Amino acid sequence: MTVATNPSGRRSGYRDAARIGRTEAGPRPLPPLSESKPAAEFELVERTLPTGLRVIAVARRTVPTVELRLRIPFAGEDRTHPARAEVLASALLSGTAKRDRVQIDNELAAIGAEFAVGVDPERLLISGSALATGLPELLDVLADLLTAAAYPEVEFSRERERLAERIMVARSQPRMVAREALQRRRYGDHPAARELPESGDVLDVTPDDVARLHAEQVLPTGSTLVLVGDIEPDRAIALVAEALGGWAPPGVASELPPLPALVGRDLLLVHRPGAVQSQLRLSAAAVPRTDPRYPALQLANLVFGGYFSSRLVENLREDKGYTYSAQSFVEFSPYAAALLVETDVTTDVTAASVLETRYELARLSAVPPDEAELESARRYAIGSLLISLDSQPGVASTLSALAGVGLDARWLRAHPAALEAVTLEQVAQVAAEFFTPTAFTGVVVGDADVVSHRLRALGGIELP
Amino acid sequence: MSIAPSPTQLLHLHRLRLPNGLRVLLAPDPSTPVVTVSVHVDVGFRSEPEGRTGFAHLFEHLMFQGSESLEKLAHFRHVQGSGGVFNGSTHQDYTDYFEVLPAAALERALFLEADRLRAPTLTEENLRNQVDVVKEEIRLNVLSRPYGGFPWILLPPVLYDTFPNAHNGYGDFSELERATLDDAAVFFDSFYAPGNTVLTVVGDIDIDETSRLVDKHFGDILARPTPPRPSFAEPWRGAQRQQTVPDAHAPMPALALGYRLPDPAVDLEGYLAHTLLGSVLADGEAARLQRRLVYGESIVTDLSAGAGLSGSPLNARDPDTFIITAVHPASVEPERVMRVVDEELDRLVQKGPDSGELSRISARWASSIYHEHDRVMSRTLALGSRELLYGRAELAAALPDKLAAIGPAQVAKAAAGLRAQGRAVLVVEPTGATNGGEQR
């Protein structure tokens, strides 16, 4: 930068900060919003195939591509289930009876396609996308994976080894350490707490174990396939019926057992030696989308910490500078929902941040959201839903996630009106019921040698 | 199945230039219920002054702290309270700001962006608060995690010698703390001049009405001289240079190889051939390094290869960087990984990729560019950044055809170019001090 500096240290030729911040015309009024334009209705067809697979196809012809989500409920009670499930997800694309790993990838690439496979305690999710003209080929490869995945020995041991290495890398992330500690604190030994397997368990998994798991749990009944893109929905469903007709084993895909009820208790301090930041993770029971109180809870959560213009962010970040980001959100499972509050703060303000977070939780019931706060949250909830549905992957992921909790596009259509109808009283009620600090449990992960002293003084913390 | 128009047909770009120098891109799209407004300013961390590393990014934060008509926090509240989302980001050569809202908020979005571009409120209190916030961002993204700043902060000082190209764009804490209000005023007055800025609007907009609104809100922003843009060119290196950095959090070593790229403004085809080369090497299970390093010799856990410091091509002016990264077990010497990389590059120099391989890669690129176009937000940012960097917003849509036109010989030539230069080698070495989080 070329800047002239005069002897007094002031740089010449530029306005100072005060001058920059003023114009002759002075402050101007905020323009009003104009007429809103409703989102186009989905061109959607839904059918359950004779095999039990539910198929949802939506036309969205913005670009010549198609998006695919296959969600298979995939819970398991056994302690080694997460390891077998992760290895299955990692090795699913490594070969079938008639295609090897490289052939699968070449055939997908030829139609501009990709598949990604992910698993968590609830479901196996196969996500894909392709040029729309390639849909028949995409479905052909998918059918091959579902009915004839071979888990070939050589590829298998390499995938297993890589997975163990990746798990090691994942566990070195502070956010993963915090997530695992929170899951143990919230759910103890419940399968929902086992999101990442042990490296040792992964190395014990054999191709036979995975083939058996595939045969027993990769099932069409209970599963949902979503297609969104430049397609004719009826024709797309006919293609699916033809391509996946042979995927027809009996049985029902396995849903996660109900979660234990969340009850408030002390936060647990987890020691991470030498940490420069602490992770705060607080959680309490919430209600699912099907509950009549959900729209009010969603809005109360936004006001608390659910978006940037929330009390928590304005306090912790914009007033105190304790954090780069703080947020709260509602986490859904098939039978329940939980509130989650998350922030990472610098070590020396750990206790202060716990205090401020508890203060904001208590304040939400003591000083409930006012009209302006409610209106802002309401507009954001409705607008951000519209924005999130303005892409093929956005529509596909949303419909797939809703299917996982027993809801569909009708819920999406009805939800904006439900948000419009929420009153201040309803928000105050859910704030008092769900956001009271004593309803929360959780963890603080940080350097106990530095943070214990002040946390002890604060109380309500279980120290190492 | 219907035949969708190609993105190029869909663009319908309209360009305006206001008397104060502001460049305006309007791209009407009647299919969407949302509107995106973005502002791209021609200053990134390569332009920040010595002694003030991290200043371009810190200043981006300050632009959210209020302006003449908007008190602190009002910008966030008005965007979100109108049903929208927002963000900003700082790159090598530009800083962007955007908001996506329901279409009814178009004029409000223009007002919000214009107000801070005309008269931002720069105060000592906000400066100190945002220095704290930025330090937390750096702790979160760099200091407290494994592979923090790998490779975007760690590799440039190995490949480049001059301050603009080599320094850490997030900044040193001590220099962030020394930033003054006067620094901010000078930075704004010179770099944030309207002539140094591109405004992009995408949505179901009427060209005449939107032009009128743009003029109403941006027209009286003070015209100022546009700062001269210095060249950041520096000579290509003849010999390899290697550096090792310790990482207390990383469980496994990592390796990054940095190479220079052709100037995309001068040799776009040559640049894009490198983009395809990156995919030939590392994208997908059939890619060459994937097959040899990850599977065949089983010495690498994860790898990547491609153009751009941030992992995506055409996001900076010259000089830009081609990067290969690999995470591997400690039992594997980095030299062994590099030997295989060189062998695979040599094979490509001699024989080139086969044409089927290239057409498959082009099909995947086309798919991903269509996806970028589908989301109004990513489409807007691609249009605005390409207009600012190269004066060619259309590139965002023309890329599928341009990539498809590149042949094996051009990719072979790109591989030869990598082999002929002295690359940068960055080795991240785990020191294993603080892993995991045992309870006690």
PDB file of N, CA and C in Angstrom, chain A residues 242-305:
ATOM      1  N   GLU A 242     -37.895 -50.219 -11.883  1.00  0.00           N
ATOM      2  CA  GLU A 242     -37.258 -51.182 -12.773  1.00  0.00           C
ATOM      3  C   GLU A 242     -35.846 -51.545 -12.282  1.00  0.00           C
ATOM      4  N   ALA A 243     -35.070 -50.491 -11.955  1.00  0.00           N
ATOM      5  CA  ALA A 243     -33.667 -50.733 -11.597  1.00  0.00           C
ATOM      6  C   ALA A 243     -33.531 -51.400 -10.233  1.00  0.00           C
ATOM      7  N   LEU A 244     -34.340 -50.985  -9.259  1.00  0.00           N
ATOM      8  CA  LEU A 244     -34.176 -51.473  -7.888  1.00  0.00           C
ATOM      9  C   LEU A 244     -35.176 -52.565  -7.533  1.00  0.00           C
ATOM     10  N   GLY A 245     -35.918 -53.057  -8.539  1.00  0.00           N
ATOM     11  CA  GLY A 245     -36.915 -54.106  -8.261  1.00  0.00           C
ATOM     12  C   GLY A 245     -36.284 -55.358  -7.665  1.00  0.00           C
ATOM     13  N   GLY A 246     -35.033 -55.602  -8.017  1.00  0.00           N
ATOM     14  CA  GLY A 246     -34.371 -56.796  -7.521  1.00  0.00           C
ATOM     15  C   GLY A 246     -33.821 -56.661  -6.111  1.00  0.00           C
ATOM     16  N   TRP A 247     -33.880 -55.434  -5.584  1.00  0.00           N
ATOM     17  CA  TRP A 247     -33.439 -55.237  -4.187  1.00  0.00           C
ATOM     18  C   TRP A 247     -34.658 -55.483  -3.301  1.00  0.00           C
ATOM     19  N   ALA A 248     -34.874 -56.721  -2.902  1.00  0.00           N
ATOM     20  CA  ALA A 248     -36.153 -57.065  -2.279  1.00  0.00           C
ATOM     21  C   ALA A 248     -36.042 -58.042  -1.116  1.00  0.00           C
ATOM     22  N   PRO A 249     -34.967 -57.952  -0.324  1.00  0.00           N
ATOM     23  CA  PRO A 249     -34.928 -58.880   0.820  1.00  0.00           C
ATOM     24  C   PRO A 249     -36.040 -58.547   1.810  1.00  0.00           C
ATOM     25  N   PRO A 250     -36.522 -59.561   2.542  1.00  0.00           N
ATOM     26  CA  PRO A 250     -37.577 -59.313   3.523  1.00  0.00           C
ATOM     27  C   PRO A 250     -37.011 -58.605   4.758  1.00  0.00           C
ATOM     28  N   GLY A 251     -37.923 -58.209   5.649  1.00  0.00           N
ATOM     29  CA  GLY A 251     -37.503 -57.574   6.894  1.00  0.00           C
ATOM     30  C   GLY A 251     -37.689 -56.069   6.827  1.00  0.00           C
ATOM     31  N   VAL A 252     -37.508 -55.441   7.959  1.00  0.00           N
ATOM     32  CA  VAL A 252     -37.705 -53.993   8.060  1.00  0.00           C
ATOM     33  C   VAL A 252     -36.415 -53.358   8.559  1.00  0.00           C
ATOM     34  N   ALA A 253     -35.979 -52.281   7.902  1.00  0.00           N
ATOM     35  CA  ALA A 253     -34.758 -51.586   8.312  1.00  0.00           C
ATOM     36  C   ALA A 253     -34.867 -51.136   9.775  1.00  0.00           C
ATOM     37  N   SER A 254     -33.723 -51.180  10.504  1.00  0.00           N
ATOM     38  CA  SER A 254     -33.809 -51.025  11.963  1.00  0.00           C
ATOM     39  C   SER A 254     -33.695 -49.586  12.441  1.00  0.00           C
ATOM     40  N   GLU A 255     -34.715 -49.176  13.172  1.00  0.00           N
ATOM     41  CA  GLU A 255     -34.771 -47.831  13.747  1.00  0.00           C
ATOM     42  C   GLU A 255     -34.042 -47.815  15.087  1.00  0.00           C
ATOM     43  N   LEU A 256     -33.490 -46.674  15.412  1.00  0.00           N
ATOM     44  CA  LEU A 256     -32.836 -46.466  16.705  1.00  0.00           C
ATOM     45  C   LEU A 256     -33.856 -46.619  17.838  1.00  0.00           C
ATOM     46  N   PRO A 257     -33.503 -47.330  18.916  1.00  0.00           N
ATOM     47  CA  PRO A 257     -34.433 -47.396  20.045  1.00  0.00           C
ATOM     48  C   PRO A 257     -34.601 -46.014  20.678  1.00  0.00           C
ATOM     49  N   PRO A 258     -35.745 -45.800  21.349  1.00  0.00           N
ATOM     50  CA  PRO A 258     -35.970 -44.478  21.967  1.00  0.00           C
ATOM     51  C   PRO A 258     -34.810 -44.070  22.870  1.00  0.00           C
ATOM     52  N   LEU A 259     -34.518 -42.776  22.858  1.00  0.00           N
ATOM     53  CA  LEU A 259     -33.416 -42.259  23.661  1.00  0.00           C
ATOM     54  C   LEU A 259     -33.847 -42.115  25.117  1.00  0.00           C
ATOM     55  N   PRO A 260     -32.901 -42.268  26.041  1.00  0.00           N
ATOM     56  CA  PRO A 260     -33.248 -41.980  27.440  1.00  0.00           C
ATOM     57  C   PRO A 260     -33.641 -40.505  27.579  1.00  0.00           C
ATOM     58  N   ALA A 261     -34.558 -40.237  28.532  1.00  0.00           N
ATOM     59  CA  ALA A 261     -34.988 -38.850  28.722  1.00  0.00           C
ATOM     60  C   ALA A 261     -33.803 -38.011  29.191  1.00  0.00           C
ATOM     61  N   LEU A 262     -33.712 -36.784  28.655  1.00  0.00           N
ATOM     62  CA  LEU A 262     -32.643 -35.888  29.089  1.00  0.00           C
ATOM     63  C   LEU A 262     -33.069 -35.187  30.374  1.00  0.00           C
ATOM     64  N   VAL A 263     -32.227 -35.286  31.395  1.00  0.00           N
ATOM     65  CA  VAL A 263     -32.545 -34.565  32.632  1.00  0.00           C
ATOM     66  C   VAL A 263     -31.386 -33.642  32.983  1.00  0.00           C
ATOM     67  N   GLY A 264     -31.717 -32.539  33.622  1.00  0.00           N
ATOM     68  CA  GLY A 264     -30.685 -31.573  33.980  1.00  0.00           C
ATOM     69  C   GLY A 264     -29.756 -32.136  35.044  1.00  0.00           C
ATOM     70  N   ARG A 265     -28.475 -31.857  34.900  1.00  0.00           N
ATOM     71  CA  ARG A 265     -27.484 -32.210  35.931  1.00  0.00           C
ATOM     72  C   ARG A 265     -26.267 -31.319  35.733  1.00  0.00           C
ATOM     73  N   ASP A 266     -25.289 -31.430  36.656  1.00  0.00           N
ATOM     74  CA  ASP A 266     -24.082 -30.600  36.566  1.00  0.00           C
ATOM     75  C   ASP A 266     -23.377 -30.800  35.223  1.00  0.00           C
ATOM     76  N   LEU A 267     -22.674 -29.785  34.773  1.00  0.00           N
ATOM     77  CA  LEU A 267     -21.810 -29.933  33.602  1.00  0.00           C
ATOM     78  C   LEU A 267     -20.557 -30.697  34.037  1.00  0.00           C
ATOM     79  N   LEU A 268     -20.062 -31.568  33.161  1.00  0.00           N
ATOM     80  CA  LEU A 268     -18.864 -32.325  33.469  1.00  0.00           C
ATOM     81  C   LEU A 268     -17.653 -31.646  32.829  1.00  0.00           C
ATOM     82  N   LEU A 269     -16.619 -31.384  33.630  1.00  0.00           N
ATOM     83  CA  LEU A 269     -15.382 -30.830  33.061  1.00  0.00           C
ATOM     84  C   LEU A 269     -14.503 -31.982  32.574  1.00  0.00           C
ATOM     85  N   VAL A 270     -14.136 -31.951  31.290  1.00  0.00           N
ATOM     86  CA  VAL A 270     -13.281 -32.975  30.700  1.00  0.00           C
ATOM     87  C   VAL A 270     -11.917 -32.340  30.422  1.00  0.00           C
ATOM     88  N   HIS A 271     -10.870 -32.981  30.922  1.00  0.00           N
ATOM     89  CA  HIS A 271      -9.527 -32.407  30.834  1.00  0.00           C
ATOM     90  C   HIS A 271      -8.918 -32.626  29.449  1.00  0.00           C
ATOM     91  N   ARG A 272      -8.458 -31.542  28.831  1.00  0.00           N
ATOM     92  CA  ARG A 272      -7.690 -31.640  27.586  1.00  0.00           C
ATOM     93  C   ARG A 272      -6.428 -30.824  27.803  1.00  0.00           C
ATOM     94  N   PRO A 273      -5.333 -31.510  28.136  1.00  0.00           N
ATOM     95  CA  PRO A 273      -4.122 -30.787  28.563  1.00  0.00           C
ATOM     96  C   PRO A 273      -3.632 -29.818  27.490  1.00  0.00           C
ATOM     97  N   GLY A 274      -3.265 -28.641  27.900  1.00  0.00           N
ATOM     98  CA  GLY A 274      -2.659 -27.685  26.978  1.00  0.00           C
ATOM     99  C   GLY A 274      -3.616 -27.022  26.001  1.00  0.00           C
ATOM    100  N   ALA A 275      -4.942 -27.246  26.172  1.00  0.00           N
ATOM    101  CA  ALA A 275      -5.902 -26.673  25.223  1.00  0.00           C
ATOM    102  C   ALA A 275      -5.858 -25.145  25.272  1.00  0.00           C
ATOM    103  N   VAL A 276      -5.875 -24.480  24.095  1.00  0.00           N
ATOM    104  CA  VAL A 276      -5.910 -23.009  24.088  1.00  0.00           C
ATOM    105  C   VAL A 276      -7.348 -22.501  24.083  1.00  0.00           C
ATOM    106  N   GLN A 277      -8.294 -23.384  23.762  1.00  0.00           N
ATOM    107  CA  GLN A 277      -9.707 -23.024  23.824  1.00  0.00           C
ATOM    108  C   GLN A 277     -10.445 -24.097  24.604  1.00  0.00           C
ATOM    109  N   SER A 278     -11.612 -23.701  25.158  1.00  0.00           N
ATOM    110  CA  SER A 278     -12.494 -24.671  25.798  1.00  0.00           C
ATOM    111  C   SER A 278     -13.758 -24.806  24.974  1.00  0.00           C
ATOM    112  N   GLN A 279     -14.298 -26.037  24.915  1.00  0.00           N
ATOM    113  CA  GLN A 279     -15.569 -26.266  24.230  1.00  0.00           C
ATOM    114  C   GLN A 279     -16.678 -26.376  25.277  1.00  0.00           C
ATOM    115  N   LEU A 280     -17.705 -25.555  25.122  1.00  0.00           N
ATOM    116  CA  LEU A 280     -18.887 -25.649  25.980  1.00  0.00           C
ATOM    117  C   LEU A 280     -19.977 -26.330  25.173  1.00  0.00           C
ATOM    118  N   ARG A 281     -20.564 -27.388  25.726  1.00  0.00           N
ATOM    119  CA  ARG A 281     -21.650 -28.097  25.042  1.00  0.00           C
ATOM    120  C   ARG A 281     -22.736 -28.365  26.072  1.00  0.00           C
ATOM    121  N   LEU A 282     -23.894 -27.694  25.939  1.00  0.00           N
ATOM    122  CA  LEU A 282     -24.994 -27.860  26.874  1.00  0.00           C
ATOM    123  C   LEU A 282     -26.189 -28.425  26.125  1.00  0.00           C
ATOM    124  N   SER A 283     -26.982 -29.262  26.807  1.00  0.00           N
ATOM    125  CA  SER A 283     -28.116 -29.868  26.117  1.00  0.00           C
ATOM    126  C   SER A 283     -29.270 -30.096  27.072  1.00  0.00           C
ATOM    127  N   ALA A 284     -30.496 -29.976  26.525  1.00  0.00           N
ATOM    128  CA  ALA A 284     -31.711 -30.217  27.312  1.00  0.00           C
ATOM    129  C   ALA A 284     -32.774 -30.819  26.401  1.00  0.00           C
ATOM    130  N   ALA A 285     -33.806 -31.380  27.005  1.00  0.00           N
ATOM    131  CA  ALA A 285     -34.888 -31.978  26.220  1.00  0.00           C
ATOM    132  C   ALA A 285     -35.644 -30.898  25.444  1.00  0.00           C
ATOM    133  N   ALA A 286     -36.096 -31.260  24.232  1.00  0.00           N
ATOM    134  CA  ALA A 286     -36.940 -30.362  23.431  1.00  0.00           C
ATOM    135  C   ALA A 286     -38.132 -31.178  22.911  1.00  0.00           C
ATOM    136  N   VAL A 287     -38.909 -30.609  21.992  1.00  0.00           N
ATOM    137  CA  VAL A 287     -40.026 -31.371  21.417  1.00  0.00           C
ATOM    138  C   VAL A 287     -39.810 -31.517  19.915  1.00  0.00           C
ATOM    139  N   PRO A 288     -40.272 -32.642  19.334  1.00  0.00           N
ATOM    140  CA  PRO A 288     -40.101 -32.855  17.895  1.00  0.00           C
ATOM    141  C   PRO A 288     -41.033 -31.979  17.066  1.00  0.00           C
ATOM    142  N   ARG A 289     -40.827 -31.973  15.758  1.00  0.00           N
ATOM    143  CA  ARG A 289     -41.602 -31.118  14.855  1.00  0.00           C
ATOM    144  C   ARG A 289     -43.099 -31.410  14.897  1.00  0.00           C
ATOM    145  N   THR A 290     -43.450 -32.650  15.275  1.00  0.00           N
ATOM    146  CA  THR A 290     -44.874 -33.018  15.299  1.00  0.00           C
ATOM    147  C   THR A 290     -45.605 -32.444  16.500  1.00  0.00           C
ATOM    148  N   ASP A 291     -44.884 -31.936  17.495  1.00  0.00           N
ATOM    149  CA  ASP A 291     -45.506 -31.388  18.695  1.00  0.00           C
ATOM    150  C   ASP A 291     -46.075 -30.002  18.397  1.00  0.00           C
ATOM    151  N   PRO A 292     -47.316 -29.707  18.866  1.00  0.00           N
ATOM    152  CA  PRO A 292     -47.874 -28.381  18.573  1.00  0.00           C
ATOM    153  C   PRO A 292     -47.040 -27.229  19.133  1.00  0.00           C
ATOM    154  N   ARG A 293     -46.195 -27.510  20.127  1.00  0.00           N
ATOM    155  CA  ARG A 293     -45.358 -26.443  20.687  1.00  0.00           C
ATOM    156  C   ARG A 293     -44.094 -26.196  19.861  1.00  0.00           C
ATOM    157  N   TYR A 294     -43.835 -27.057  18.852  1.00  0.00           N
ATOM    158  CA  TYR A 294     -42.558 -26.934  18.136  1.00  0.00           C
ATOM    159  C   TYR A 294     -42.332 -25.574  17.474  1.00  0.00           C
ATOM    160  N   PRO A 295     -43.322 -25.025  16.744  1.00  0.00           N
ATOM    161  CA  PRO A 295     -43.046 -23.711  16.117  1.00  0.00           C
ATOM    162  C   PRO A 295     -42.611 -22.646  17.137  1.00  0.00           C
ATOM    163  N   ALA A 296     -43.253 -22.637  18.303  1.00  0.00           N
ATOM    164  CA  ALA A 296     -42.868 -21.660  19.334  1.00  0.00           C
ATOM    165  C   ALA A 296     -41.465 -21.956  19.854  1.00  0.00           C
ATOM    166  N   LEU A 297     -41.156 -23.248  20.014  1.00  0.00           N
ATOM    167  CA  LEU A 297     -39.822 -23.624  20.488  1.00  0.00           C
ATOM    168  C   LEU A 297     -38.755 -23.221  19.467  1.00  0.00           C
ATOM    169  N   GLN A 298     -39.049 -23.427  18.194  1.00  0.00           N
ATOM    170  CA  GLN A 298     -38.101 -23.047  17.144  1.00  0.00           C
ATOM    171  C   GLN A 298     -37.805 -21.548  17.222  1.00  0.00           C
ATOM    172  N   LEU A 299     -38.839 -20.746  17.419  1.00  0.00           N
ATOM    173  CA  LEU A 299     -38.652 -19.290  17.470  1.00  0.00           C
ATOM    174  C   LEU A 299     -37.937 -18.870  18.756  1.00  0.00           C
ATOM    175  N   ALA A 300     -38.291 -19.508  19.883  1.00  0.00           N
ATOM    176  CA  ALA A 300     -37.604 -19.190  21.142  1.00  0.00           C
ATOM    177  C   ALA A 300     -36.121 -19.513  21.016  1.00  0.00           C
ATOM    178  N   ASN A 301     -35.825 -20.648  20.356  1.00  0.00           N
ATOM    179  CA  ASN A 301     -34.424 -21.030  20.177  1.00  0.00           C
ATOM    180  C   ASN A 301     -33.672 -20.018  19.311  1.00  0.00           C
ATOM    181  N   LEU A 302     -34.323 -19.519  18.269  1.00  0.00           N
ATOM    182  CA  LEU A 302     -33.670 -18.507  17.436  1.00  0.00           C
ATOM    183  C   LEU A 302     -33.321 -17.284  18.271  1.00  0.00           C
ATOM    184  N   VAL A 303     -34.269 -16.822  19.058  1.00  0.00           N
ATOM    185  CA  VAL A 303     -34.024 -15.637  19.878  1.00  0.00           C
ATOM    186  C   VAL A 303     -32.873 -15.896  20.852  1.00  0.00           C
ATOM    187  N   PHE A 304     -32.812 -17.115  21.392  1.00  0.00           N
ATOM    188  CA  PHE A 304     -31.758 -17.424  22.365  1.00  0.00           C
ATOM    189  C   PHE A 304     -30.374 -17.484  21.720  1.00  0.00           C
ATOM    190  N   GLY A 305     -30.201 -18.366  20.711  1.00  0.00           N
ATOM    191  CA  GLY A 305     -28.863 -18.528  20.132  1.00  0.00           C
ATOM    192  C   GLY A 305     -28.893 -19.163  18.759  1.00  0.00           C
TER     193      GLY A 305
END
